[in-house]
mmCIF file with all atom_site columns, C-alpha atoms in Angstrom:
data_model
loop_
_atom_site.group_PDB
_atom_site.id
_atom_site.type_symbol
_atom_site.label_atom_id
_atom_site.label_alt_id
_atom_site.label_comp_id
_atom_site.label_asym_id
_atom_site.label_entity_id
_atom_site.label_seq_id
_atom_site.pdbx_PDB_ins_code
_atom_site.Cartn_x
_atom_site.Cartn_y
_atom_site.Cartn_z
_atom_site.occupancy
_atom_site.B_iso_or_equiv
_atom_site.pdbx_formal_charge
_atom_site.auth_seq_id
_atom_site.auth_comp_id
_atom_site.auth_asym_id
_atom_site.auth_atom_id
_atom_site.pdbx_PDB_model_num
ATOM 1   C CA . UNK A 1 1   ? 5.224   46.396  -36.211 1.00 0.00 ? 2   UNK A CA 1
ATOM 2   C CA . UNK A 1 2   ? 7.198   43.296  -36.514 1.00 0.00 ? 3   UNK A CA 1
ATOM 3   C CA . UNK A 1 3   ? 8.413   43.585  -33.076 1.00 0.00 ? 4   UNK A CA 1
ATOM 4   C CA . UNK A 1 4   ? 4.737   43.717  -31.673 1.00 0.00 ? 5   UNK A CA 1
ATOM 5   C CA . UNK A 1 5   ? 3.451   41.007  -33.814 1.00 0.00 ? 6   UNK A CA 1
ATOM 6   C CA . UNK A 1 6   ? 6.603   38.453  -32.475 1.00 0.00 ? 7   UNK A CA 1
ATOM 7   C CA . UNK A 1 7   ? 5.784   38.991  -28.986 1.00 0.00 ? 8   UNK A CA 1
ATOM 8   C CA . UNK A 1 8   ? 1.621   38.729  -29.448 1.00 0.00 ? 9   UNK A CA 1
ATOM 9   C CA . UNK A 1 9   ? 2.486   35.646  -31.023 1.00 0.00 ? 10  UNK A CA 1
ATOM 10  C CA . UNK A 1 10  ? 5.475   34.560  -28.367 1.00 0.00 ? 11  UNK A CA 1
ATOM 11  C CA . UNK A 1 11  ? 2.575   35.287  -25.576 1.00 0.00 ? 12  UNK A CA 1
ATOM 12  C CA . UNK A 1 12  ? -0.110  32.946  -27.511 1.00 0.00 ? 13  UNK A CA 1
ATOM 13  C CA . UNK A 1 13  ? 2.620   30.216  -27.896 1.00 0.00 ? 14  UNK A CA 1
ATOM 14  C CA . UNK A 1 14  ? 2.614   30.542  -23.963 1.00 0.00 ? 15  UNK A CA 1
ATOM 15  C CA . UNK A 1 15  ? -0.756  30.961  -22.999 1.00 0.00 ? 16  UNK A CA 1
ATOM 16  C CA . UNK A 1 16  ? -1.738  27.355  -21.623 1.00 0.00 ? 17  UNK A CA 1
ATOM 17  C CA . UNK A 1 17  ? -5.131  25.244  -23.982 1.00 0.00 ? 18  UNK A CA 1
ATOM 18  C CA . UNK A 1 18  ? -8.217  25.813  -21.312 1.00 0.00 ? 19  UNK A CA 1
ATOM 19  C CA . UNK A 1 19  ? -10.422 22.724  -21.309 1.00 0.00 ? 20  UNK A CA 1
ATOM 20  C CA . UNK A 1 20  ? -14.256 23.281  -20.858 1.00 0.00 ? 21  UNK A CA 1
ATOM 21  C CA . UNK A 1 21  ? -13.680 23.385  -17.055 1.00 0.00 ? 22  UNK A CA 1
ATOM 22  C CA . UNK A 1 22  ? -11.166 26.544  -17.891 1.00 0.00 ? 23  UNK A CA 1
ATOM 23  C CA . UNK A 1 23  ? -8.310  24.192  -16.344 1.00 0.00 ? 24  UNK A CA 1
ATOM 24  C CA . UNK A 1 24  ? -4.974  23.477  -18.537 1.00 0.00 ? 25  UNK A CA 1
ATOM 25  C CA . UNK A 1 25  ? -6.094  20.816  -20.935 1.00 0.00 ? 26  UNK A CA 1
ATOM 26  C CA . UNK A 1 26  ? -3.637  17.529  -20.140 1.00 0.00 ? 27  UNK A CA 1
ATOM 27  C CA . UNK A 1 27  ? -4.032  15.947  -23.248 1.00 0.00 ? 28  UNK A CA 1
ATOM 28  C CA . UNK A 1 28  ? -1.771  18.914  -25.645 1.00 0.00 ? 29  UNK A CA 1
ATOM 29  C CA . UNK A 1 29  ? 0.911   18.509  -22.737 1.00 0.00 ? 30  UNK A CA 1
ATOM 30  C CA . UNK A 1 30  ? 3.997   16.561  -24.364 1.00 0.00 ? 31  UNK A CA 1
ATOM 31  C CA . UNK A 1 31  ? 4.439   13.253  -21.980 1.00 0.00 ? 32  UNK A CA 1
ATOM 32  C CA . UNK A 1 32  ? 7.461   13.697  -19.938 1.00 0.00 ? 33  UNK A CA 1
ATOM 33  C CA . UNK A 1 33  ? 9.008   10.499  -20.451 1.00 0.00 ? 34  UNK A CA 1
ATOM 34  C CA . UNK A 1 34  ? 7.734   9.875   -24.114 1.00 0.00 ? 35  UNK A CA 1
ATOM 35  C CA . UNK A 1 35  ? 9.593   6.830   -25.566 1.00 0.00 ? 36  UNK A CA 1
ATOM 36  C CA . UNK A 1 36  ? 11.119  5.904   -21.837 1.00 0.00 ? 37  UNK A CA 1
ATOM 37  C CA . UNK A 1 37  ? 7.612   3.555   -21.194 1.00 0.00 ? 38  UNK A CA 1
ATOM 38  C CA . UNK A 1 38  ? 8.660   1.029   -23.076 1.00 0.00 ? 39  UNK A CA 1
ATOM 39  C CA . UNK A 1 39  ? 12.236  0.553   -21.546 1.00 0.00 ? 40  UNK A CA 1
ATOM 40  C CA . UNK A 1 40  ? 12.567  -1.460  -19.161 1.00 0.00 ? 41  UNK A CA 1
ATOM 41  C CA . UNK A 1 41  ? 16.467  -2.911  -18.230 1.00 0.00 ? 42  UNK A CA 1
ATOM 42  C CA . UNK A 1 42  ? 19.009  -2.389  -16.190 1.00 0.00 ? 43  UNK A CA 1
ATOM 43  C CA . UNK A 1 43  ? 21.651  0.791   -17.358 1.00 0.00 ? 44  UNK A CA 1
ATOM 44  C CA . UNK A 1 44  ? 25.316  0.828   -16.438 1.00 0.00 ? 45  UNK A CA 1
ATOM 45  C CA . UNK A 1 45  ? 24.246  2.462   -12.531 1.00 0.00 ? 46  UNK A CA 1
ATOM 46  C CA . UNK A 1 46  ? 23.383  -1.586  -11.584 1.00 0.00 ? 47  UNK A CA 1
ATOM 47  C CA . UNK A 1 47  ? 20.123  0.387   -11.406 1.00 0.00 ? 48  UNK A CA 1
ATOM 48  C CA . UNK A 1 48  ? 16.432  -1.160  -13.314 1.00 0.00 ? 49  UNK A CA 1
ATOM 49  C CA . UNK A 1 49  ? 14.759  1.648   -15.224 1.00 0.00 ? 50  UNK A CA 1
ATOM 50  C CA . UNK A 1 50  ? 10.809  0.627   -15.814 1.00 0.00 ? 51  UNK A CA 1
ATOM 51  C CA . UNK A 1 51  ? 7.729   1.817   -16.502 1.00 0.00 ? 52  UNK A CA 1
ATOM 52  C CA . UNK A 1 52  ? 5.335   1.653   -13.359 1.00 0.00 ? 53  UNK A CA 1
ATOM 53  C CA . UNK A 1 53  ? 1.417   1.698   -12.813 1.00 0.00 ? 54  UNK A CA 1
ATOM 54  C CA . UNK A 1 54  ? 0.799   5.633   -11.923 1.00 0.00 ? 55  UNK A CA 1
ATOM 55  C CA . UNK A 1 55  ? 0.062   5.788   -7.958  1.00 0.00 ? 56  UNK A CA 1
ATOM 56  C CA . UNK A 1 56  ? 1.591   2.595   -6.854  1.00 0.00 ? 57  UNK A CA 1
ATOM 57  C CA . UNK A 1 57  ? 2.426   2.546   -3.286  1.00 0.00 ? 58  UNK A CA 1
ATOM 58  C CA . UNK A 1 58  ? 5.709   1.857   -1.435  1.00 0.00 ? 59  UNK A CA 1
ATOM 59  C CA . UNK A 1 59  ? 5.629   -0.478  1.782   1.00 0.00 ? 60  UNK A CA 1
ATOM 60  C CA . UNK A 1 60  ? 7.723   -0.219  4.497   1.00 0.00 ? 61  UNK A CA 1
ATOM 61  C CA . UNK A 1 61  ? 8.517   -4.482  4.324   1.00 0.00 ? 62  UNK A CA 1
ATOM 62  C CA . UNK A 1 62  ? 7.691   -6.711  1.112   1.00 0.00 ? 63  UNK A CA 1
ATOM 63  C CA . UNK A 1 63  ? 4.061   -6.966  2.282   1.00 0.00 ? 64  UNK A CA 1
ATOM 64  C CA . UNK A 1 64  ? 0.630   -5.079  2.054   1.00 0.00 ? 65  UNK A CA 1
ATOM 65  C CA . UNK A 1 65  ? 0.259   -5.241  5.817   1.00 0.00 ? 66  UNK A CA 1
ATOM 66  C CA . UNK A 1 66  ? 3.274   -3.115  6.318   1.00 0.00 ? 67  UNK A CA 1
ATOM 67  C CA . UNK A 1 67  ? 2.723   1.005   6.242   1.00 0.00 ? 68  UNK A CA 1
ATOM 68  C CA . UNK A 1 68  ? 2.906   2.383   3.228   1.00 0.00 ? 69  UNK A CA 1
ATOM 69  C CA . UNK A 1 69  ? 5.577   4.616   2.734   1.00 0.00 ? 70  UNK A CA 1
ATOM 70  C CA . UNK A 1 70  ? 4.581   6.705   -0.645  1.00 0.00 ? 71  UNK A CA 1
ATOM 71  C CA . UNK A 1 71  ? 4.031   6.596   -4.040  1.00 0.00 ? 72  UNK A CA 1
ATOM 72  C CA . UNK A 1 72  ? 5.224   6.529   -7.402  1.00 0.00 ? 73  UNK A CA 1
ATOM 73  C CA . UNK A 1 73  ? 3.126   9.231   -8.815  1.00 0.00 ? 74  UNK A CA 1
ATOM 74  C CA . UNK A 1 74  ? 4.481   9.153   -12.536 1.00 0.00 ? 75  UNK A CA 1
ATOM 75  C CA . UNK A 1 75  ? 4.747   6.228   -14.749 1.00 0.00 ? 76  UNK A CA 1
ATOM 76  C CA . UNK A 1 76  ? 8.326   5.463   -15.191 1.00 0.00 ? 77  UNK A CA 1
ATOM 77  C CA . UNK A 1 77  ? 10.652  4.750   -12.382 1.00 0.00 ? 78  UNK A CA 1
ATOM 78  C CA . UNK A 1 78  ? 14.072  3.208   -11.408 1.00 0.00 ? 79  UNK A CA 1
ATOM 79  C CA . UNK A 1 79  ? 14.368  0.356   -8.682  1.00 0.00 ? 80  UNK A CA 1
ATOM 80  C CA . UNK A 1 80  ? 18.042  -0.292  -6.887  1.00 0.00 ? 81  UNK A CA 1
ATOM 81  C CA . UNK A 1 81  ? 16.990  -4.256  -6.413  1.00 0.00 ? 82  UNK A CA 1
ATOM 82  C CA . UNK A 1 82  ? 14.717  -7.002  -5.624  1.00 0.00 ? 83  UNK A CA 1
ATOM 83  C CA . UNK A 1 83  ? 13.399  -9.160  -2.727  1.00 0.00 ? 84  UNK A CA 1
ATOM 84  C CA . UNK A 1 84  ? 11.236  -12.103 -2.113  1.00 0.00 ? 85  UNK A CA 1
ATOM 85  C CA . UNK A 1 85  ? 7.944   -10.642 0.222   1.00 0.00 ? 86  UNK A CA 1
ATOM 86  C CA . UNK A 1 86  ? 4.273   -11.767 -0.074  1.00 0.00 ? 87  UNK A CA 1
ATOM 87  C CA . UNK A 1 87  ? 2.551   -12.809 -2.818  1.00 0.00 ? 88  UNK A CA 1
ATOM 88  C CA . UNK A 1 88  ? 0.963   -10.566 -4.823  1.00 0.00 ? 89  UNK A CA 1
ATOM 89  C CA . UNK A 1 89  ? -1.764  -10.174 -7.780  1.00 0.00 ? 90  UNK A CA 1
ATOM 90  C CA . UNK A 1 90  ? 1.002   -10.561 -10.314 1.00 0.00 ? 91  UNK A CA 1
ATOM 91  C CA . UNK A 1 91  ? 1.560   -13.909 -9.685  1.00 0.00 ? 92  UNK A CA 1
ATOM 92  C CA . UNK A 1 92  ? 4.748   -14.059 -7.725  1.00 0.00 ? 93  UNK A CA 1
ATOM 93  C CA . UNK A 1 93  ? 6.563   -12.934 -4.363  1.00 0.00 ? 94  UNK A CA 1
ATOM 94  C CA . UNK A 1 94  ? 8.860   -9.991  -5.976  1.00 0.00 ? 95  UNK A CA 1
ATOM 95  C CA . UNK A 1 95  ? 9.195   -6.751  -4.595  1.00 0.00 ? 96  UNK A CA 1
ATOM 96  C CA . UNK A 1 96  ? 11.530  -3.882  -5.902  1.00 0.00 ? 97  UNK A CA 1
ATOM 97  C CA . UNK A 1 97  ? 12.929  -1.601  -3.749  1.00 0.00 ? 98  UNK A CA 1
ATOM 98  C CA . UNK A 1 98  ? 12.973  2.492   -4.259  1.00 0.00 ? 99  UNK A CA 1
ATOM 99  C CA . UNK A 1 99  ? 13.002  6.107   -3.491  1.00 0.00 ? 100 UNK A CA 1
ATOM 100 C CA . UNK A 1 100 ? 9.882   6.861   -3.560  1.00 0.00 ? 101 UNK A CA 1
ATOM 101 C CA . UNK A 1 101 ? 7.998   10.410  -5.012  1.00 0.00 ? 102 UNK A CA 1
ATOM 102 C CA . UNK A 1 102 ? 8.292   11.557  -1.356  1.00 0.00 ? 103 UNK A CA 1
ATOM 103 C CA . UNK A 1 103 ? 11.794  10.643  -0.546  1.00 0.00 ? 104 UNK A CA 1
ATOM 104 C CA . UNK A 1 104 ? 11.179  7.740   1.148   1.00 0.00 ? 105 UNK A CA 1
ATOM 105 C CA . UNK A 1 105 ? 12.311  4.795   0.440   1.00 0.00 ? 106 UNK A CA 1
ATOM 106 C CA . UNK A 1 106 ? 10.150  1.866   -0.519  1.00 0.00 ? 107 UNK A CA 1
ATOM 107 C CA . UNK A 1 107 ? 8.843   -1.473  -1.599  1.00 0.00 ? 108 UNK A CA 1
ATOM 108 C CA . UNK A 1 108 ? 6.716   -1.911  -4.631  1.00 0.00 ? 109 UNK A CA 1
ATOM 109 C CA . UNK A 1 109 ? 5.216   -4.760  -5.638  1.00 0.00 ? 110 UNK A CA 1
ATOM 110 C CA . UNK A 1 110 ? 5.909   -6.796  -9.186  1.00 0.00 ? 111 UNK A CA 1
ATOM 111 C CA . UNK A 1 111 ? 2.732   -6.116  -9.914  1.00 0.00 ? 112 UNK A CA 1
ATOM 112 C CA . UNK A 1 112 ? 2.991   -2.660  -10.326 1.00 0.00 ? 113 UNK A CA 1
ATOM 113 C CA . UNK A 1 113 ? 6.170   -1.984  -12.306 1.00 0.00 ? 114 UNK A CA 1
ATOM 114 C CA . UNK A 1 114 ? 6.240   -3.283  -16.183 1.00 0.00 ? 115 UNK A CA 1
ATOM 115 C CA . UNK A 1 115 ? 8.940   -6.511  -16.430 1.00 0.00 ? 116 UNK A CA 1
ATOM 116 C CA . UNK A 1 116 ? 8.797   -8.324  -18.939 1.00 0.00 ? 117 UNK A CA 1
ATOM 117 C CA . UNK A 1 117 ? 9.942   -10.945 -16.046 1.00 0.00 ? 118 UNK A CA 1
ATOM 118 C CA . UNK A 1 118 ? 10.490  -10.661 -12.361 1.00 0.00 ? 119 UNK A CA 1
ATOM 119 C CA . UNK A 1 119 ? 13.219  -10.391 -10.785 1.00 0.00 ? 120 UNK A CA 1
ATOM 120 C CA . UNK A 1 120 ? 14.203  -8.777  -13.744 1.00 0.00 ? 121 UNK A CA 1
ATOM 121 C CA . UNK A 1 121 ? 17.225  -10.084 -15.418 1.00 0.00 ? 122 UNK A CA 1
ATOM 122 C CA . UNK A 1 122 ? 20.309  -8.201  -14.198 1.00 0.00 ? 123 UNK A CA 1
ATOM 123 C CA . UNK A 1 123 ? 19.334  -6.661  -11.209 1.00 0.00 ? 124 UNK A CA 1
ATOM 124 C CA . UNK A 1 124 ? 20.337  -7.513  -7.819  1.00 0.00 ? 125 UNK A CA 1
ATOM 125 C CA . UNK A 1 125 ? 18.672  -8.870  -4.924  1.00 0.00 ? 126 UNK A CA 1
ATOM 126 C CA . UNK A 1 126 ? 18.876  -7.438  -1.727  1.00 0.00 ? 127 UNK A CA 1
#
């Protein structure tokens, strides 16, 4: 009996929350990078670990002309340096390059990844 009633309750544990469209309900997911948003610094690697905007695009050149090469689909990323481009919304010409959700390798702009300052102290331009 004991043996039934662990695995009824092993199989509930496992069973996934339905929201009212009967699709896994997102919100009782634990966040994958819990605690990791709010770092943002450069770690022994030389490489800049940040929290990003969710979707922002990679450019082939520091510019929104250029093609965009893919995304950054979660919210916290690293970045191997930094570059002068185009001006963007946040105020400045910094881009920071990385290897983007799709394995290619991008541009992001300033904008879009969470510095307290850009470039962001430490990291290197390239």
């Amino acid at each position: 009996m004991r043996i039934r009633t662990a695995i009824a309750a092993s199989a509930l544990a496992l069973t996934p929350v339905l929201g009212a469209a009967g699709s896994p309900a997102a919100a009782v997911a634990p966040a994958k990078h819990a605690g990791l948003a709010a770092e943002c610094g450069v770690r022994s690697d030389g490489r800049l670990y940040c929290g990003n905007k969710a979707g922002a695009r990679g450019y082939a050149d520091r510019s929104y002309r250029s093609a965009t090469r893919g995304t950054l689909d979660g919210t916290f990323s690293w970045f191997s340096c930094w570059g002068h481009g185009d001006p963007h919304p946040g105020g400045n010409d910094i881009w920071y390059w990385t290897l983007l959700d799709n394995g290619a390798w991008g541009n992001v702009p300033a904008v879009d990844v969470n510095t307290g300052q850009d470039p962001a102290p430490g990291l290197r331009a390239c």
